[in-house]
Amino acid sequence: MHEVTPDAPALEVHTAEERCELSLVGMHCASCAGRIEKALGNATGVATANVNFATSRATVQYDPQTTNVPSLSQLVRELGYDVIPPIAGKEHAGMEDLHTAETQVRENEYRQQKVRFIVALTLTVPLAVLAMAGHVVPALENVLNFAGRSWLELALTTPVLFWAGREFFTGAWAAARHRVADMNTLVSLGTLSAYLFSVVATVAPQWLVVSAREGAFSAHGMASSVGVYYEVAAIIVTLILMGRLLEARARSKTGGAIRALMGLQPKTARVERNGVEQDIPVAEVLVGDLVLVRPGEKVPVDGQVVEGASSVDESMLTGEPLAVQKKPGDTVIGATLNKTGSFRMRATKIGNDTVLQQIVRLVQEAQGSKAPIQRLADVIAGYFVPIVICVAIATFVIWFDVAPPDTRLSMALLTFVSVLIIACPCALGLATPTAIMVGTGRGAQSGILIKGGEALETAHKLTTIVLDKTGTITRGVPSVTDIVTHGMDESTLLRLAASAETGSEHPLGESIVRTAEEKGLPKSSASEFNAIPGYGIEAVVDGRRILIGTALLLKERGLEVDQAAAHRLADDGKTPIYMAIDGDFAGIIAISDPIKDGSQKAIERLHALGLEVIMLTGDNKRTAEAIARQVGVDRVLAEVLPEGKNEEIKKLQAQGKVVGMVGDGINDAPALAQANVGIAMGTGTDVAMEAADITLVRGDLNGVVSSIALSRATIANIKQNLFFAFIYNILGIPIAAGVLYPLTGWLLSPIIASLAMALSSVSVVTNALRLRGFKVERS
């Protein structure tokens, strides 16, 4: 399975380059992510850098000879952000330990945010009462309009702004030092403008040549000669802090799939060493250990049953609720649940090599990736803040010029603040990655492992699905059904064939060997074995030269075969295997691979999605067409050699089709890589899964349907998020600038603007969370 990285500074070696993931702290908008990504990307020795705002992670591919993780982490810190280090003393900790360290930091950060919000709210409520209660209840106006009121408001606002809201100013200063701007810049400029104006109006009102008359935005009549806007600054900070709290809570739910997967791992294992059974932490289990699993316990690591039998609930892996029977020789997967019997198993994979940890890594890589649809949002986010600042300045200048002299300063100031505050790059930055996080997480819970955002996005565009026959449409466990001989008894023919095929790894060859063993036929040793890829094998058995394979192979050797018998078998959906002995045609062995129970229904569902379904196989045309009729595929590409499969995919793509290839074998890997989306059956080989974009853990064709449906649902969700984010900013900024005022007399209060901005990000994340309800249909 494809190897991906843990979630904090841990390394993986593939080639000369290494990859690390940095868990980041302090990002508050897409502009922050863009700045870190640009800085890391430009660093010496870095090949690629990708920063995901939703997951707060940076994925960096780098040259270890030139740079290292501490240097990259320091670069991030110099930008004004932080990196979560591994747990002390566990620099080589497992993924769960690293995830625990990240969770602790995030929870601590959330608690601090919550304290700052509560303090801000406690001070802002009386401030809002002082400033606005007189307008809501006129009888209170005279009571609240007392000498020194503006000084009291100053005292209440200052800690809200500079203690509770200090992250806005520290973030803005860090950005300014690097000559960039982000959302912190917008909030800081807006709140500081209102605050400083009010301080001047309080301390030296004579500096501001403005009458005491209430302007369009004035929330109160003041004892001083000039209106003050302390409540605007304080309420803006409080509402944005509230929005960040809500957003953090919602975003924490988007990673629920990862946490649920990690929580499946049992903490201890009962291991037998030197004849003594003992309970030890799972982390201490070694490859080769003999592990006892009792009823109701979870399998601690991956392994092979050596004694006993039981039924095991593998729903965490496949999504399939039915328990699977296990007997000696069968493979069991860590974190699955043992139901009925006890068994002993030999540990084969531990730690980060287990299937569960590989799934976690794969999902994390997918969640950290970017879909092509996100590129537009990233480009816009990069220019967004400077454009908003320019619009805000233009708004101030225009209103200062055109508004009546007695209100022009207040109108210019407050429209300036409203434009800065309502603009929300966060919604743009969160629109795509949050949906990808939830979508890939939901897929993982259902046994659909998606490698990244690009695969997820491409899957919804598919027009054609190409299905490999063996192991995909059929069960991949062929068996001998008929033997047609020419001058030799069936047992002798089968015995010679099985002896010759003993060295073969082809499924059809294995089925011949298996059938001979079931019949108790003795095998002879074979010599001069030669596999002819795509055609068959030849060998010498008991001094006789055996040739087994396709009709074409025998024809090339100048042999005539019994075509009538072969056609009859092929029309029944059986694969005829031809055999010659010492240069003479000897007979036909017919092999049938039963069709999987859910294949026909899955193909019907693919048709319902508007997809063309093609079967691709190396089998002969008659057999392939017989199976195609049974399952209802649209076209058959038969007698295709392994090296020709990817050429067939290329031909389909040349016709303008967007092709998804579904396969499970080593010979499918080139075609899986060539296809627009490669989908590997999890029951197949590691090579096939490495080449694929999507892996179906359960190995069921219905998973293909569900993966495409999930892709479509996720992309639809992303488009909804992006539409909302764009429309919000496109409409919100002009309204905040006052374009409706000449027509309707409406001006947007900065307080309402800050509330809208705070809720816009929350709404995007909440919409993405709807994907958690995606239903995966089973056969």
Coordinates of N, CA and C in Angstrom, one line a residue, residues 405-611:
P405 N -20.3 67.7 5.6 CA -19.1 68.0 6.4 C -19.3 67.6 7.9
D406 N -20.5 67.7 8.4 CA -20.7 67.4 9.9 C -20.6 65.9 10.2
T407 N -20.8 65.0 9.1 CA -20.7 63.6 9.4 C -19.7 62.9 8.5
R408 N -19.0 63.6 7.7 CA -18.1 62.9 6.8 C -17.0 62.1 7.4
L409 N -16.4 62.6 8.5 CA -15.4 61.8 9.2 C -15.9 60.5 9.8
S410 N -17.0 60.6 10.4 CA -17.6 59.3 11.0 C -18.0 58.4 10.0
M411 N -18.6 58.9 8.9 CA -19.1 58.0 7.8 C -17.9 57.3 7.1
A412 N -16.9 58.2 6.8 CA -15.7 57.7 6.2 C -15.0 56.6 7.0
L413 N -14.9 56.9 8.3 CA -14.2 56.0 9.2 C -14.9 54.7 9.3
L414 N -16.2 54.7 9.5 CA -17.0 53.5 9.8 C -17.2 52.6 8.5
T415 N -17.3 53.3 7.4 CA -17.4 52.5 6.2 C -16.0 51.8 5.9
F416 N -15.0 52.5 6.2 CA -13.6 52.0 6.1 C -13.4 50.8 7.0
V417 N -13.9 50.9 8.2 CA -13.8 49.8 9.2 C -14.7 48.6 8.7
S418 N -15.9 48.9 8.2 CA -16.8 47.8 7.8 C -16.2 47.0 6.6
V419 N -15.6 47.7 5.7 CA -15.0 47.0 4.5 C -13.9 46.1 5.0
L420 N -13.0 46.6 5.9 CA -11.9 45.8 6.4 C -12.4 44.5 7.1
I421 N -13.5 44.7 7.9 CA -14.0 43.7 8.8 C -14.8 42.6 8.1
I422 N -15.6 43.1 7.1 CA -16.5 42.1 6.5 C -15.8 41.1 5.6
A423 N -14.7 41.6 5.0 CA -13.9 40.8 4.0 C -13.4 39.5 4.7
C424 N -13.6 38.4 4.1 CA -13.3 37.1 4.7 C -12.5 36.2 3.8
P425 N -11.2 36.2 3.9 CA -10.4 35.2 3.1 C -10.5 33.8 3.7
C426 N -10.9 33.7 4.9 CA -11.0 32.4 5.6 C -12.0 31.5 4.8
A427 N -13.2 32.0 4.5 CA -14.2 31.2 3.8 C -13.6 30.7 2.5
L428 N -12.9 31.5 1.8 CA -12.2 31.0 0.6 C -11.2 29.9 0.8
G429 N -10.4 30.1 1.9 CA -9.4 29.1 2.2 C -9.9 27.8 2.7
L430 N -11.1 27.8 3.4 CA -11.6 26.6 4.0 C -12.5 25.8 3.0
A431 N -13.0 26.5 1.9 CA -14.0 25.9 1.1 C -13.7 24.5 0.6
T432 N -12.5 24.4 0.1 CA -12.1 23.1 -0.5 C -11.5 22.1 0.5
P433 N -10.5 22.5 1.3 CA -9.8 21.5 2.1 C -10.7 20.9 3.2
T434 N -11.7 21.6 3.7 CA -12.6 21.0 4.7 C -13.5 19.9 4.1
A435 N -14.0 20.2 2.8 CA -14.8 19.2 2.2 C -14.0 18.0 1.8
I436 N -12.7 18.2 1.4 CA -11.8 17.0 1.1 C -11.5 16.2 2.4
M437 N -11.3 16.9 3.5 CA -11.1 16.2 4.8 C -12.2 15.3 5.1
V438 N -13.4 15.9 5.1 CA -14.6 15.1 5.5 C -14.9 14.0 4.5
G439 N -14.8 14.3 3.2 CA -15.1 13.3 2.2 C -14.1 12.1 2.2
T440 N -12.8 12.4 2.3 CA -11.9 11.3 2.4 C -12.0 10.5 3.7
G441 N -12.3 11.2 4.8 CA -12.5 10.5 6.0 C -13.7 9.6 6.0
R442 N -14.8 10.1 5.4 CA -16.0 9.3 5.3 C -15.8 8.1 4.4
G443 N -15.0 8.3 3.3 CA -14.6 7.2 2.5 C -13.8 6.1 3.2
A444 N -12.8 6.6 4.0 CA -12.0 5.6 4.8 C -12.8 4.8 5.7
Q445 N -13.8 5.4 6.4 CA -14.7 4.7 7.3 C -15.5 3.6 6.5
S446 N -15.7 3.8 5.2 CA -16.5 2.9 4.4 C -15.6 2.0 3.6
G447 N -14.3 1.9 3.8 CA -13.4 1.1 3.1 C -13.0 1.6 1.7
I448 N -13.2 2.9 1.5 CA -12.7 3.6 0.3 C -11.6 4.5 0.6
L449 N -10.4 4.1 0.2 CA -9.2 4.9 0.5 C -8.8 5.8 -0.7
I450 N -8.9 7.1 -0.6 CA -8.6 8.0 -1.7 C -7.3 8.7 -1.5
K451 N -6.4 8.7 -2.4 CA -5.1 9.1 -2.2 C -4.9 10.6 -2.1
G452 N -5.8 11.4 -2.7 CA -5.7 12.9 -2.7 C -6.8 13.6 -3.3
G453 N -6.7 14.9 -3.2 CA -7.8 15.8 -3.7 C -7.9 15.7 -5.2
E454 N -6.8 15.5 -5.9 CA -6.8 15.4 -7.4 C -7.6 14.2 -7.8
A455 N -7.4 13.1 -7.2 CA -8.1 11.9 -7.5 C -9.6 12.0 -7.2
L456 N -9.9 12.7 -6.1 CA -11.3 12.9 -5.7 C -12.0 13.8 -6.8
E457 N -11.3 14.8 -7.2 CA -11.9 15.7 -8.2 C -12.1 15.1 -9.6
T458 N -11.0 14.3 -10.0 CA -11.1 13.7 -11.3 C -12.2 12.6 -11.4
A459 N -12.4 11.9 -10.3 CA -13.3 10.8 -10.3 C -14.7 11.3 -10.6
H460 N -15.1 12.5 -10.3 CA -16.4 13.0 -10.6 C -16.6 13.3 -12.1
K461 N -15.5 13.3 -12.8 CA -15.6 13.6 -14.3 C -15.5 12.4 -15.1
L462 N -15.4 11.2 -14.5 CA -15.3 10.0 -15.3 C -16.4 9.7 -16.2
T463 N -16.1 9.3 -17.4 CA -17.2 8.9 -18.4 C -17.2 7.4 -18.7
T464 N -16.0 6.8 -18.5 CA -15.9 5.4 -18.8 C -15.2 4.6 -17.7
I465 N -15.7 3.5 -17.3 CA -15.1 2.6 -16.4 C -14.6 1.3 -17.1
V466 N -13.3 1.0 -16.9 CA -12.8 -0.2 -17.5 C -12.6 -1.2 -16.4
L467 N -13.2 -2.4 -16.5 CA -13.0 -3.4 -15.4 C -12.2 -4.6 -15.9
D468 N -11.2 -4.9 -15.1 CA -10.4 -6.1 -15.4 C -11.4 -7.2 -15.0
K469 N -11.3 -8.4 -15.7 CA -12.2 -9.5 -15.4 C -11.9 -10.2 -14.2
T470 N -10.7 -10.8 -14.2 CA -10.3 -11.8 -13.1 C -10.0 -11.0 -11.8
G471 N -10.8 -11.4 -10.8 CA -10.6 -10.8 -9.5 C -11.4 -9.5 -9.3
T472 N -11.9 -9.0 -10.4 CA -12.7 -7.7 -10.3 C -14.2 -8.0 -10.5
I473 N -14.5 -8.5 -11.7 CA -15.9 -8.9 -12.0 C -16.1 -10.3 -11.4
T474 N -15.0 -11.2 -11.6 CA -15.1 -12.6 -11.1 C -14.4 -12.6 -9.7
R475 N -14.5 -13.8 -9.1 CA -14.0 -13.9 -7.7 C -12.4 -14.0 -7.7
G476 N -11.9 -14.4 -8.9 CA -10.4 -14.5 -8.9 C -9.9 -15.8 -8.3
V477 N -10.8 -16.8 -8.1 CA -10.5 -18.1 -7.6 C -11.0 -19.2 -8.6
P478 N -10.3 -19.3 -9.8 CA -10.8 -20.2 -10.8 C -10.7 -21.6 -10.4
S479 N -11.5 -22.5 -11.0 CA -11.4 -23.9 -10.8 C -11.6 -24.7 -12.1
V480 N -11.1 -25.9 -12.1 CA -11.2 -26.7 -13.3 C -12.6 -27.3 -13.4
T481 N -13.3 -27.1 -14.5 CA -14.7 -27.7 -14.6 C -14.8 -28.8 -15.6
D482 N -14.0 -28.8 -16.7 CA -14.1 -29.8 -17.7 C -12.6 -30.2 -18.2
I483 N -12.5 -31.5 -18.6 CA -11.2 -31.9 -19.2 C -11.6 -32.7 -20.5
V484 N -11.1 -32.2 -21.6 CA -11.4 -32.9 -22.9 C -10.0 -33.4 -23.4
T485 N -10.0 -34.8 -23.6 CA -8.7 -35.4 -23.9 C -8.7 -36.0 -25.3
H486 N -7.5 -36.1 -25.9 CA -7.3 -36.7 -27.2 C -6.3 -37.9 -27.0
G487 N -6.8 -39.1 -26.8 CA -6.0 -40.3 -26.7 C -5.3 -40.4 -25.4
M488 N -5.8 -39.8 -24.3 CA -5.2 -40.0 -23.0 C -6.3 -39.9 -21.9
D489 N -6.1 -40.6 -20.8 CA -7.2 -40.5 -19.8 C -7.0 -39.1 -19.0
E490 N -8.1 -38.7 -18.4 CA -8.2 -37.3 -17.8 C -7.2 -37.2 -16.7
S491 N -7.1 -38.2 -15.9 CA -6.2 -38.1 -14.7 C -4.8 -37.9 -15.1
T492 N -4.3 -38.6 -16.1 CA -2.9 -38.5 -16.5 C -2.7 -37.1 -17.1
L493 N -3.7 -36.6 -17.9 CA -3.5 -35.3 -18.5 C -3.5 -34.2 -17.4
L494 N -4.4 -34.3 -16.4 CA -4.4 -33.4 -15.3 C -3.1 -33.4 -14.5
R495 N -2.6 -34.7 -14.2 CA -1.4 -34.9 -13.4 C -0.2 -34.2 -14.1
L496 N -0.1 -34.4 -15.4 CA 1.1 -33.9 -16.2 C 1.0 -32.3 -16.2
A497 N -0.3 -31.9 -16.4 CA -0.5 -30.4 -16.4 C -0.2 -29.8 -15.1
A498 N -0.6 -30.4 -14.0 CA -0.4 -29.8 -12.7 C 1.1 -29.9 -12.3
S499 N 1.8 -30.9 -12.8 CA 3.3 -31.0 -12.5 C 4.0 -29.9 -13.3
A500 N 3.6 -29.6 -14.5 CA 4.2 -28.6 -15.3 C 3.9 -27.2 -14.7
E501 N 2.7 -27.0 -14.2 CA 2.2 -25.7 -13.7 C 2.7 -25.4 -12.3
T502 N 3.4 -26.3 -11.6 CA 3.7 -26.1 -10.2 C 4.6 -24.9 -10.1
G503 N 5.4 -24.6 -11.0 CA 6.2 -23.4 -10.9 C 5.6 -22.1 -11.4
S504 N 4.3 -22.2 -11.8 CA 3.6 -21.0 -12.4 C 2.9 -20.2 -11.3
E505 N 2.9 -18.9 -11.4 CA 2.2 -18.0 -10.5 C 0.9 -17.5 -11.1
H506 N 0.5 -18.0 -12.3 CA -0.7 -17.5 -12.9 C -1.9 -18.1 -12.3
P507 N -3.0 -17.4 -12.0 CA -4.2 -17.9 -11.3 C -4.7 -19.2 -12.0
L508 N -4.7 -19.2 -13.4 CA -5.2 -20.4 -14.0 C -4.3 -21.6 -13.8
G509 N -3.0 -21.4 -13.8 CA -2.1 -22.5 -13.5 C -2.3 -23.0 -12.1
E510 N -2.5 -22.1 -11.1 CA -2.7 -22.4 -9.7 C -3.9 -23.3 -9.6
S511 N -5.0 -22.9 -10.4 CA -6.2 -23.7 -10.3 C -6.1 -25.1 -10.7
I512 N -5.2 -25.3 -11.8 CA -4.9 -26.7 -12.3 C -4.2 -27.5 -11.2
V513 N -3.2 -26.9 -10.5 CA -2.5 -27.5 -9.4 C -3.4 -27.8 -8.3
R514 N -4.3 -26.9 -7.9 CA -5.2 -27.1 -6.8 C -6.2 -28.2 -7.1
T515 N -6.7 -28.3 -8.3 CA -7.6 -29.4 -8.6 C -7.0 -30.7 -8.6
A516 N -5.7 -30.8 -9.0 CA -5.0 -32.1 -9.0 C -4.8 -32.5 -7.6
E517 N -4.4 -31.6 -6.7 CA -4.2 -31.9 -5.3 C -5.5 -32.4 -4.6
E518 N -6.7 -31.7 -5.0 CA -7.9 -32.1 -4.4 C -8.3 -33.6 -4.9
K519 N -7.9 -33.9 -6.1 CA -8.1 -35.3 -6.6 C -7.1 -36.3 -6.1
G520 N -6.1 -35.8 -5.3 CA -5.1 -36.7 -4.8 C -4.1 -37.3 -5.8
L521 N -3.9 -36.5 -6.9 CA -3.0 -37.0 -8.0 C -1.6 -36.7 -7.6
P522 N -0.7 -37.6 -7.7 CA 0.7 -37.3 -7.4 C 1.4 -36.5 -8.5
K523 N 2.2 -35.5 -8.0 CA 2.9 -34.7 -9.0 C 4.3 -35.1 -9.2
S524 N 4.8 -34.9 -10.4 CA 6.2 -35.2 -10.7 C 7.0 -33.9 -10.8
S525 N 8.3 -34.0 -10.6 CA 9.1 -32.7 -10.7 C 9.2 -32.3 -12.1
A526 N 9.2 -31.0 -12.3 CA 9.3 -30.4 -13.7 C 10.7 -29.8 -13.9
S527 N 11.2 -29.9 -15.1 CA 12.5 -29.2 -15.4 C 12.3 -28.4 -16.6
E528 N 13.3 -27.5 -16.9 CA 13.3 -26.6 -18.1 C 12.0 -25.8 -18.1
F529 N 11.5 -25.4 -16.9 CA 10.3 -24.6 -16.9 C 10.5 -23.2 -17.5
N530 N 9.5 -22.8 -18.4 CA 9.6 -21.5 -19.1 C 8.3 -20.9 -19.2
A531 N 8.1 -19.7 -18.5 CA 6.8 -19.0 -18.6 C 6.9 -18.1 -19.8
I532 N 5.8 -18.1 -20.6 CA 5.7 -17.3 -21.8 C 4.6 -16.3 -21.5
P533 N 4.9 -15.1 -21.0 CA 4.0 -14.1 -20.5 C 2.8 -13.8 -21.5
G534 N 1.6 -14.0 -21.1 CA 0.4 -13.7 -21.9 C 0.0 -14.9 -22.7
Y535 N 0.8 -16.0 -22.8 CA 0.5 -17.1 -23.7 C 0.4 -18.4 -22.9
G536 N 1.4 -18.7 -22.0 CA 1.3 -20.0 -21.3 C 2.7 -20.4 -20.8
I537 N 2.9 -21.7 -20.6 CA 4.2 -22.2 -20.1 C 4.6 -23.5 -20.8
E538 N 5.9 -23.8 -20.7 CA 6.4 -25.1 -21.2 C 7.3 -25.7 -20.2
A539 N 7.4 -27.0 -20.1 CA 8.3 -27.7 -19.2 C 8.4 -29.1 -19.6
V540 N 9.4 -29.8 -18.9 CA 9.6 -31.2 -19.2 C 9.2 -31.9 -17.9
V541 N 8.3 -32.9 -18.0 CA 7.8 -33.7 -16.9 C 7.9 -35.2 -17.3
D542 N 8.6 -36.0 -16.4 CA 8.8 -37.4 -16.7 C 9.4 -37.6 -18.1
G543 N 10.2 -36.7 -18.5 CA 10.9 -36.9 -19.8 C 10.0 -36.5 -21.0
R544 N 8.8 -36.0 -20.7 CA 7.9 -35.6 -21.8 C 7.8 -34.1 -21.8
R545 N 7.8 -33.5 -23.0 CA 7.8 -32.0 -23.2 C 6.3 -31.6 -23.2
I546 N 6.0 -30.8 -22.2 CA 4.6 -30.3 -22.0 C 4.5 -28.8 -22.4
L547 N 3.5 -28.5 -23.2 CA 3.2 -27.1 -23.6 C 1.7 -26.8 -23.2
I548 N 1.5 -25.8 -22.4 CA 0.2 -25.5 -22.0 C -0.1 -24.0 -22.2
G549 N -1.2 -23.6 -22.8 CA -1.5 -22.2 -23.0 C -2.6 -21.9 -23.9
T550 N -2.5 -20.8 -24.7 CA -3.6 -20.3 -25.5 C -3.5 -21.1 -26.9
A551 N -4.6 -20.9 -27.6 CA -4.7 -21.5 -29.0 C -3.6 -20.9 -29.9
L552 N -3.4 -19.6 -29.7 CA -2.4 -18.9 -30.5 C -1.0 -19.5 -30.2
L553 N -0.7 -19.9 -29.0 CA 0.6 -20.4 -28.6 C 0.8 -21.8 -29.4
L554 N -0.2 -22.6 -29.3 CA -0.1 -23.9 -30.0 C 0.0 -23.7 -31.5
K555 N -0.8 -22.8 -32.0 CA -0.8 -22.5 -33.5 C 0.6 -22.1 -33.9
E556 N 1.3 -21.2 -33.1 CA 2.6 -20.8 -33.4 C 3.6 -22.0 -33.5
R557 N 3.3 -23.0 -32.7 CA 4.2 -24.2 -32.7 C 3.7 -25.2 -33.8
G558 N 2.8 -24.8 -34.6 CA 2.3 -25.7 -35.7 C 1.4 -26.7 -35.4
L559 N 0.6 -26.6 -34.3 CA -0.3 -27.6 -33.8 C -1.8 -27.2 -34.0
E560 N -2.6 -28.1 -34.4 CA -4.0 -27.9 -34.6 C -4.8 -28.3 -33.3
V561 N -5.8 -27.4 -32.9 CA -6.5 -27.7 -31.7 C -7.9 -28.0 -32.0
D562 N -8.7 -28.6 -31.0 CA -10.1 -28.9 -31.2 C -10.9 -27.6 -31.0
Q563 N -11.1 -26.9 -32.1 CA -11.8 -25.6 -32.0 C -13.3 -25.8 -31.6
A564 N -13.9 -26.8 -32.1 CA -15.4 -27.0 -31.8 C -15.6 -27.2 -30.3
A565 N -14.8 -28.0 -29.6 CA -14.9 -28.2 -28.2 C -14.6 -26.9 -27.4
A566 N -13.5 -26.2 -27.9 CA -13.1 -25.0 -27.3 C -14.3 -23.9 -27.3
H567 N -14.9 -23.8 -28.5 CA -16.0 -22.8 -28.7 C -17.2 -23.2 -27.7
R568 N -17.5 -24.5 -27.7 CA -18.6 -24.9 -26.8 C -18.3 -24.5 -25.3
L569 N -17.1 -24.7 -24.9 CA -16.7 -24.4 -23.5 C -16.8 -22.9 -23.3
A570 N -16.2 -22.1 -24.3 CA -16.1 -20.7 -24.2 C -17.5 -20.0 -24.1
D571 N -18.4 -20.6 -24.9 CA -19.8 -20.1 -24.9 C -20.5 -20.2 -23.6
D572 N -20.0 -21.1 -22.8 CA -20.5 -21.3 -21.4 C -19.8 -20.4 -20.4
G573 N -18.9 -19.6 -20.9 CA -18.2 -18.7 -20.0 C -17.0 -19.3 -19.3
K574 N -16.5 -20.4 -19.9 CA -15.4 -21.1 -19.4 C -14.1 -20.8 -20.2
T575 N -13.0 -20.8 -19.6 CA -11.7 -20.5 -20.3 C -11.1 -21.8 -20.7
P576 N -10.9 -22.0 -22.0 CA -10.2 -23.3 -22.5 C -8.7 -23.1 -22.5
I577 N -8.0 -24.0 -21.8 CA -6.6 -24.0 -21.8 C -6.1 -25.2 -22.6
Y578 N -5.3 -25.0 -23.6 CA -4.9 -26.0 -24.5 C -3.6 -26.7 -24.1
M579 N -3.4 -28.0 -24.4 CA -2.3 -28.7 -23.9 C -1.7 -29.6 -25.0
A580 N -0.4 -29.6 -25.1 CA 0.3 -30.5 -26.1 C 1.4 -31.3 -25.4
I581 N 1.6 -32.5 -25.8 CA 2.6 -33.4 -25.2 C 3.5 -33.9 -26.3
D582 N 4.8 -33.6 -26.2 CA 5.8 -34.1 -27.2 C 5.4 -33.7 -28.6
G583 N 4.9 -32.5 -28.7 CA 4.6 -31.9 -30.1 C 3.2 -32.3 -30.6
D584 N 2.4 -33.0 -29.8 CA 1.1 -33.4 -30.3 C 0.0 -32.8 -29.4
F585 N -1.1 -32.4 -30.1 CA -2.2 -31.9 -29.3 C -2.8 -33.0 -28.4
A586 N -2.9 -32.7 -27.1 CA -3.3 -33.7 -26.1 C -4.7 -33.5 -25.5
G587 N -5.2 -32.2 -25.5 CA -6.5 -32.0 -24.9 C -6.7 -30.6 -24.4
I588 N -7.9 -30.4 -23.8 CA -8.3 -29.0 -23.3 C -8.7 -29.2 -21.9
I589 N -8.2 -28.2 -21.0 CA -8.7 -28.1 -19.7 C -9.5 -26.9 -19.6
A590 N -10.8 -27.0 -19.2 CA -11.6 -25.8 -19.1 C -11.7 -25.3 -17.7
I591 N -11.5 -24.0 -17.5 CA -11.5 -23.4 -16.2 C -12.5 -22.3 -16.1
S592 N -13.2 -22.3 -15.0 CA -14.3 -21.2 -14.8 C -14.0 -20.5 -13.6
D593 N -14.1 -19.1 -13.7 CA -14.0 -18.3 -12.5 C -15.3 -17.7 -12.2
P594 N -15.9 -18.1 -11.1 CA -17.3 -17.6 -10.8 C -17.4 -16.1 -10.7
I595 N -18.5 -15.6 -11.1 CA -18.8 -14.1 -11.1 C -19.1 -13.8 -9.6
K596 N -18.6 -12.7 -9.1 CA -18.9 -12.2 -7.8 C -20.4 -11.9 -7.7
D597 N -20.9 -12.1 -6.5 CA -22.3 -11.9 -6.3 C -22.8 -10.5 -6.6
G598 N -22.1 -9.5 -6.3 CA -22.6 -8.1 -6.5 C -22.2 -7.5 -7.8
S599 N -21.5 -8.2 -8.7 CA -21.0 -7.6 -9.9 C -22.1 -7.0 -10.8
Q600 N -23.1 -7.9 -11.0 CA -24.1 -7.4 -12.0 C -24.9 -6.2 -11.5
K601 N -25.2 -6.2 -10.2 CA -25.9 -5.0 -9.6 C -25.0 -3.8 -9.6
A602 N -23.7 -4.0 -9.3 CA -22.8 -2.8 -9.3 C -22.7 -2.2 -10.7
I603 N -22.6 -3.1 -11.8 CA -22.6 -2.6 -13.1 C -23.9 -1.8 -13.5
E604 N -25.0 -2.3 -13.0 CA -26.3 -1.6 -13.2 C -26.2 -0.2 -12.6
R605 N -25.6 -0.1 -11.4 CA -25.5 1.2 -10.7 C -24.6 2.1 -11.5
L606 N -23.5 1.5 -12.0 CA -22.6 2.4 -12.8 C -23.3 2.9 -14.0
H607 N -24.1 2.1 -14.7 CA -24.9 2.6 -15.8 C -25.9 3.7 -15.4
A608 N -26.4 3.5 -14.2 CA -27.4 4.5 -13.6 C -26.7 5.9 -13.4
L609 N -25.3 5.8 -13.2 CA -24.6 7.1 -13.0 C -24.2 7.7 -14.3
G610 N -24.6 7.0 -15.4 CA -24.3 7.5 -16.8 C -23.0 7.2 -17.3
L611 N -22.4 6.1 -16.8 CA -21.0 5.7 -17.2 C -21.1 4.5 -18.2

